[in-house]
Coordinates of C-alpha atoms and ligand atoms in Angstrom, one line a residue:
M1 CA -13.7 27.8 12.0
N2 CA -9.8 26.5 12.4
I3 CA -8.9 23.7 10.6
Q4 CA -5.2 22.3 11.7
M5 CA -3.3 19.7 10.0
T6 CA -3.5 17.1 12.5
D7 CA -6.3 17.0 15.5
L8 CA -4.4 14.4 18.1
K9 CA -6.9 15.9 20.5
E10 CA -10.2 14.1 19.1
Q11 CA -8.3 10.6 18.8
Y12 CA -7.4 10.3 22.0
E13 CA -10.4 11.5 23.5
N14 CA -12.7 8.7 21.2
I15 CA -10.1 6.1 22.9
K16 CA -9.5 7.9 26.3
S17 CA -10.1 5.2 28.6
E18 CA -8.4 2.2 27.0
I19 CA -5.2 4.1 26.5
D20 CA -5.5 5.7 30.0
A21 CA -6.2 2.5 30.8
A22 CA -2.8 1.3 29.7
I23 CA -0.6 3.6 30.4
Q24 CA -2.0 3.2 34.2
K25 CA -1.0 -1.0 34.2
V26 CA 2.8 0.3 32.5
I27 CA 3.0 2.3 35.8
N28 CA 1.7 0.1 38.2
E29 CA 4.1 -2.9 36.4
T30 CA 7.0 -0.1 36.7
S31 CA 8.6 -2.2 34.0
F32 CA 9.3 1.1 32.4
I33 CA 12.7 0.2 29.4
L34 CA 11.9 -3.4 28.1
G35 CA 8.6 -4.2 29.5
Q36 CA 7.0 -7.3 27.8
E37 CA 4.6 -4.4 26.2
V38 CA 7.6 -4.0 24.1
K39 CA 7.9 -7.6 22.8
L40 CA 4.3 -7.9 22.3
F41 CA 3.9 -4.6 20.1
E42 CA 6.8 -5.6 17.9
D43 CA 4.6 -9.3 17.9
D44 CA 2.0 -6.8 16.7
I45 CA 3.9 -5.7 14.4
C46 CA 5.0 -8.2 12.8
K47 CA 1.9 -9.7 12.2
Y48 CA 0.1 -6.7 10.3
F49 CA 3.0 -6.4 8.7
N50 CA 3.7 -10.0 8.0
S51 CA 7.5 -9.5 8.7
K52 CA 9.7 -12.3 10.0
Y53 CA 11.3 -9.1 12.5
A54 CA 10.4 -6.5 13.7
V55 CA 12.5 -4.3 16.6
A56 CA 11.4 -1.4 18.6
C57 CA 13.9 2.0 18.8
A58 CA 13.3 5.5 19.9
S59 CA 13.0 7.2 16.8
G60 CA 12.2 6.8 13.5
T61 CA 15.6 8.3 13.1
D62 CA 17.2 5.9 14.6
A63 CA 15.7 2.8 13.8
L64 CA 17.9 4.5 9.7
V65 CA 20.8 4.5 11.7
L66 CA 20.1 1.1 13.2
S67 CA 19.3 -0.2 9.9
L68 CA 22.4 1.0 8.5
L69 CA 25.1 -0.4 10.9
A70 CA 23.1 -3.9 10.7
L71 CA 23.6 -3.8 7.7
D72 CA 27.5 -3.9 8.3
I73 CA 27.1 0.5 6.1
G74 CA 29.9 3.7 7.8
H75 CA 32.7 5.1 6.5
G76 CA 33.9 5.5 3.1
D77 CA 30.9 3.5 1.6
E78 CA 28.1 5.5 -0.2
V79 CA 24.0 5.7 -0.3
I80 CA 21.4 6.2 -2.8
T81 CA 18.4 8.4 -1.6
T82 CA 15.6 10.7 -2.6
P83 CA 16.7 14.6 -1.6
F84 CA 13.1 15.3 -1.4
T85 CA 12.6 13.9 1.7
F86 CA 12.7 15.1 5.9
I87 CA 16.2 15.9 6.4
A88 CA 16.0 12.3 9.1
T89 CA 16.9 9.8 5.9
A90 CA 20.2 11.4 4.9
E91 CA 20.8 12.7 8.3
A92 CA 21.2 8.9 9.6
I93 CA 23.7 8.4 6.4
S94 CA 25.9 10.9 7.5
R95 CA 25.2 9.6 11.3
V96 CA 26.8 6.2 9.6
R97 CA 29.9 8.2 8.3
A98 CA 28.1 6.6 5.3
K99 CA 27.7 9.6 2.1
P100 CA 24.2 9.9 0.4
V101 CA 24.0 10.2 -2.7
F102 CA 21.4 12.3 -4.4
C103 CA 19.2 10.9 -6.9
D104 CA 16.0 12.5 -8.5
I105 CA 12.0 11.7 -8.4
E106 CA 9.4 11.1 -10.8
P107 CA 7.4 14.4 -11.0
D108 CA 3.9 12.3 -9.8
T109 CA 5.3 10.0 -7.3
F110 CA 7.3 13.1 -5.8
N111 CA 9.7 8.9 -4.9
I112 CA 13.1 8.3 -5.6
D113 CA 12.5 8.3 -9.8
P114 CA 14.1 4.0 -10.2
I115 CA 15.5 4.8 -14.1
Q116 CA 18.1 7.3 -12.8
I117 CA 18.8 5.2 -9.8
E118 CA 21.5 2.9 -12.1
K119 CA 23.2 6.2 -13.1
K120 CA 24.4 7.2 -9.4
I121 CA 26.0 3.4 -8.7
S122 CA 29.2 3.4 -8.3
S123 CA 31.5 1.0 -6.2
K124 CA 31.2 2.5 -2.8
T125 CA 27.2 1.9 -3.1
K126 CA 26.3 0.0 -0.6
A127 CA 22.3 0.8 -0.4
I128 CA 19.4 2.2 -1.7
I129 CA 16.9 4.2 0.7
P130 CA 14.5 4.8 -0.6
V131 CA 11.3 6.7 0.9
H132 CA 7.3 6.4 0.9
L133 CA 6.3 10.0 0.8
Y134 CA 3.6 11.1 2.1
G135 CA 2.3 7.6 2.1
M136 CA 2.4 6.6 -1.9
P137 CA 5.1 3.4 -2.0
A138 CA 8.1 4.2 -4.1
D139 CA 8.6 1.9 -7.1
M140 CA 9.8 -1.3 -5.5
G141 CA 9.2 -4.3 -8.1
K142 CA 12.1 -2.0 -10.3
I143 CA 13.8 -0.8 -7.0
L144 CA 14.2 -3.9 -5.6
S145 CA 15.8 -5.4 -9.2
I146 CA 18.0 -3.3 -9.7
A147 CA 20.1 -3.7 -5.9
K148 CA 19.7 -7.3 -6.3
S149 CA 21.3 -7.1 -9.8
K150 CA 24.1 -5.0 -8.4
N151 CA 24.2 -6.6 -4.4
I152 CA 23.1 -3.5 -2.7
K153 CA 21.3 -3.0 0.3
V154 CA 17.8 -2.0 0.0
I155 CA 15.8 0.1 3.3
E156 CA 12.7 1.2 2.9
D157 CA 12.0 4.6 5.0
C158 CA 8.3 4.6 6.0
A159 CA 8.2 6.4 8.3
Q160 CA 5.3 8.0 6.4
S161 CA 3.7 5.2 4.8
F162 CA 2.2 3.1 8.0
G163 CA -0.1 0.6 6.2
S164 CA 1.0 0.9 2.4
E165 CA 0.9 -1.2 0.1
F166 CA 3.0 -2.1 -2.9
D167 CA 1.3 -4.9 -5.2
G168 CA -0.5 -6.3 -3.0
K169 CA 2.4 -6.0 0.1
K170 CA 2.7 -3.5 2.9
T171 CA 6.0 -1.5 2.4
G172 CA 8.6 -2.3 4.8
I173 CA 9.2 -6.2 4.2
F174 CA 10.6 -5.1 0.7
G175 CA 13.7 -4.1 1.7
D176 CA 16.3 -6.1 3.7
C177 CA 15.3 -3.3 6.9
G178 CA 12.3 -1.2 6.0
T179 CA 12.0 1.7 9.1
L180 CA 8.7 2.8 10.8
S181 CA 8.7 6.6 13.1
F182 CA 5.9 6.4 15.9
F183 CA 6.4 10.0 15.7
P184 CA 3.2 12.0 16.9
A185 CA 1.6 13.2 13.8
K186 CA 2.9 9.7 11.0
T187 CA -0.2 8.0 10.8
L188 CA 0.6 5.3 13.8
G189 CA 1.7 8.0 16.3
C190 CA 3.1 7.1 19.7
F191 CA 2.8 10.1 22.6
G192 CA 6.7 11.7 22.3
D193 CA 9.0 9.7 19.7
G194 CA 9.5 6.2 19.0
G195 CA 10.4 3.8 16.0
M196 CA 10.9 0.2 14.7
V197 CA 13.0 -1.3 12.3
L198 CA 11.3 -4.9 10.4
A199 CA 13.7 -7.0 9.0
K200 CA 14.0 -10.5 6.9
D201 CA 17.2 -11.5 8.3
E202 CA 17.8 -13.4 11.5
K203 CA 21.1 -12.0 12.1
V204 CA 19.9 -8.1 10.9
A205 CA 17.4 -8.8 13.8
Q206 CA 19.5 -9.8 16.2
K207 CA 22.3 -7.1 15.9
L208 CA 19.6 -4.6 15.6
Q209 CA 18.6 -5.7 19.3
V210 CA 22.5 -5.8 20.5
L211 CA 22.7 -2.0 18.8
R212 CA 19.9 -0.5 20.6
N213 CA 21.2 -1.7 23.3
H214 CA 24.1 -0.7 24.7
G215 CA 25.9 -2.8 22.2
S216 CA 24.8 -5.8 25.1
A217 CA 23.3 -9.3 24.0
Q218 CA 23.8 -10.2 27.9
R219 CA 23.6 -7.5 30.5
Y220 CA 26.9 -5.8 31.2
F221 CA 28.9 -7.7 28.8
Y222 CA 29.5 -5.5 25.6
S223 CA 30.1 -7.1 21.7
L224 CA 29.2 -3.7 19.6
H225 CA 29.1 -0.2 19.8
G226 CA 26.0 0.5 20.5
F227 CA 23.0 3.2 21.3
N228 CA 20.4 3.6 24.4
S229 CA 17.9 3.5 22.1
R230 CA 14.3 1.9 23.1
L231 CA 10.5 2.3 22.9
D232 CA 9.5 3.4 25.6
T233 CA 7.1 0.7 27.5
I234 CA 4.6 2.7 27.9
Q235 CA 4.5 4.1 24.6
A236 CA 4.7 0.4 23.5
A237 CA 1.5 -0.1 25.2
I238 CA 0.1 3.1 23.5
L239 CA 1.1 2.4 20.4
R240 CA -0.9 -1.7 21.1
I241 CA -4.4 0.2 21.3
K242 CA -4.4 2.6 18.3
L243 CA -2.4 -0.3 15.7
K244 CA -6.0 -2.2 16.9
F245 CA -7.5 1.4 14.9
I246 CA -5.1 1.8 12.7
D247 CA -6.9 0.1 8.9
Q248 CA -10.1 2.1 10.3
W249 CA -8.6 5.4 10.4
I250 CA -6.1 4.4 7.1
Q251 CA -9.7 4.3 5.8
Q252 CA -10.9 7.2 6.5
R253 CA -7.6 8.9 4.7
I254 CA -8.3 7.6 1.7
N255 CA -12.4 8.5 1.9
N256 CA -11.3 12.0 3.3
A257 CA -8.7 12.2 0.0
D258 CA -11.6 11.1 -2.2
I259 CA -13.7 13.7 -0.7
Y260 CA -10.6 16.4 -1.5
K261 CA -10.1 15.3 -5.2
N262 CA -13.1 15.3 -6.2
S263 CA -14.1 18.6 -5.3
L264 CA -10.8 20.1 -6.2
S265 CA -10.9 18.4 -9.7
G266 CA -11.1 20.1 -12.8
I267 CA -8.7 22.8 -11.4
V268 CA -6.3 23.4 -14.1
N269 CA -4.0 24.9 -11.3
I270 CA -3.8 22.2 -9.4
V271 CA -2.7 18.1 -9.5
V272 CA -4.0 16.4 -7.1
P273 CA -2.3 13.3 -5.5
V274 CA -1.1 10.2 -8.0
E275 CA -3.2 7.2 -8.2
K276 CA -1.7 4.0 -9.6
N277 CA -2.8 0.8 -10.5
G278 CA -1.0 -1.8 -7.4
Y279 CA -0.2 1.4 -5.2
K280 CA -1.9 1.6 -1.9
H281 CA -1.1 5.5 -0.8
T282 CA -2.2 5.8 3.2
F283 CA -2.5 9.4 3.1
N284 CA -0.2 10.4 6.2
Y285 CA 0.2 13.9 4.0
Y286 CA -2.8 15.0 1.2
N287 CA -0.2 16.9 -0.9
L288 CA -1.3 18.9 -3.5
R289 CA 0.9 20.7 -6.7
V290 CA -0.1 24.6 -7.0
K291 CA 1.3 25.0 -11.1
S292 CA 1.6 28.6 -9.5
G293 CA 0.4 31.4 -7.1
R294 CA 1.5 28.5 -4.8
D295 CA 2.5 31.0 -1.4
L296 CA -0.6 33.1 -2.3
L297 CA -3.2 30.2 -1.8
E298 CA -1.1 29.4 1.4
K299 CA -2.0 32.5 2.7
K300 CA -5.4 33.1 1.2
L301 CA -6.0 29.8 3.2
K302 CA -4.2 31.0 6.2
D303 CA -6.4 34.0 6.1
N304 CA -9.3 31.5 6.4
G305 CA -7.7 29.7 9.4
I306 CA -7.1 26.9 7.3
A307 CA -3.5 25.4 8.2
S308 CA -1.4 24.1 5.4
A309 CA 2.2 23.1 5.0
I310 CA 4.7 22.7 2.5
Y311 CA 6.7 19.2 2.8
Y312 CA 9.8 19.9 1.9
P313 CA 10.7 24.0 1.1
L314 CA 14.2 23.0 0.6
S315 CA 15.8 20.2 -1.5
L316 CA 18.3 18.3 0.6
H317 CA 21.0 18.9 -2.0
L318 CA 20.7 22.3 -1.5
Q319 CA 20.6 22.7 2.7
E320 CA 23.6 24.1 4.1
V321 CA 24.7 21.1 5.8
Y322 CA 25.3 19.5 2.9
K323 CA 27.4 22.0 1.4
D324 CA 30.3 19.8 0.9
L325 CA 28.7 17.3 -0.8
G326 CA 29.6 20.1 -4.1
Y327 CA 25.8 20.0 -5.4
R328 CA 24.1 22.9 -7.6
L329 CA 21.3 24.1 -8.3
G330 CA 19.5 22.4 -11.8
D331 CA 21.7 19.1 -9.9
F332 CA 17.4 17.6 -9.6
P333 CA 14.8 19.7 -11.8
V334 CA 12.2 17.7 -10.8
S335 CA 12.9 18.3 -6.9
E336 CA 13.9 21.8 -6.8
L337 CA 11.1 22.4 -8.9
A338 CA 8.7 20.5 -6.4
Q339 CA 10.0 22.5 -3.5
E340 CA 8.4 25.3 -5.0
Q341 CA 5.0 23.9 -6.0
V342 CA 4.0 21.2 -3.0
L343 CA 1.5 22.3 -0.7
A344 CA -0.3 20.0 1.9
L345 CA -3.5 20.1 3.4
P346 CA -5.2 19.1 6.7
M347 CA -5.6 15.0 7.1
Y348 CA -6.3 12.5 9.6
P349 CA -8.7 10.3 9.7
E350 CA -11.8 12.4 12.0
L351 CA -11.2 15.5 9.4
T352 CA -15.1 16.1 8.6
K353 CA -16.4 16.1 5.2
E354 CA -18.1 20.5 5.9
K355 CA -15.0 20.7 6.9
I356 CA -12.5 19.5 3.8
L357 CA -15.7 21.6 1.5
K358 CA -15.1 24.6 3.4
I359 CA -11.3 24.1 2.8
T360 CA -11.7 23.2 -1.4
E361 CA -14.5 26.0 -1.3
V362 CA -11.3 28.7 -0.2
I363 CA -9.4 26.9 -2.9
K364 CA -11.3 27.3 -6.1
Ligands
PLP401 C1 9.0 11.4 10.7 C2 10.1 10.9 9.3 C3 11.7 10.4 9.9 C4 12.4 10.4 11.7 O1 11.1 10.0 12.1 P1 11.4 10.4 13.6 O2 10.0 9.5 14.1 O3 10.8 11.3 14.2 O4 12.9 10.3 14.2 C5 12.6 9.9 8.7 N1 12.3 9.7 7.5 C6 11.2 10.5 6.9 C7 10.6 10.4 5.4 C8 10.1 11.4 7.8 O5 8.6 11.7 7.9

């Protein structure tokens, strides 16, 4: 038996006729760039999140870059974020020529530790980017109250938290902007790259629309230095179909996480994902903390045909690309310990109980 981290094929086969028809419709209409499906998908997303505005773009990374620019963040500004995330979060900050200021994480959620944020705030701080890692929401209550008291912006990186909730509300609508990724392996993925920005403010939403389309509000007239960063109409059409199933798929992820938890509880060397009142985790990734022997376990799984992955093996403050920032080993001990201990197991809606029990048997 071979078990992959995710199985995109099975999901496609289940809804093949609907997806194929949606793609064919876009081809028949040849409205490939900013066709009507893009606007309809933005409307669907607004409804799903209860968000005022949604602006589609070419990737989750672009969604972060566009958000920073739409909030007037750039050269000389500082943006506080977590060192324990995918590179795109910090890369976007650097891309707009602002400076990432890292802040250590909480040991149980792996998310930015609100208690440590305040010490990182300087007169140059313009924004905080919390990441809802693996699908577990960051503590938006504390983060928003700090941001409010210091008058700084909040951009939520929701690339891994589609459908997650904090305090009964979806992640992405707490901050000034919330960014989504439709990379194929995310909870809601398309058939290539895609992204979206959720926004509260009309002016910010308008600026996002102009920025993603060459800085142009009116064809061939340019008011801003923009980008070519649009969501393809074909991807929007695919995503509109997949969105209809997303709550069901998320529930299947949650059920699978329960099966893992029940089967793995009682193993002292392993910590399963934390559960907290008021937090809805959607398990884009099912991530363990293995207190010792993580690499041995990884190998054992592999020998049994079971995939696993390390998100992420080196915290961003220790990456070569950020050596000029002057961080050193020991600066963020919680993040540095996490990079030695985390191990993600296969997780997708169609994963069967039988396969999960096979995985946990090998682990035991
Ligand atoms: C995937 C991801 C992104 C980037 O999304 P892309 O669509 O791949 O550009 C940003 N942040 C986090 C935390 C991610 O996991």
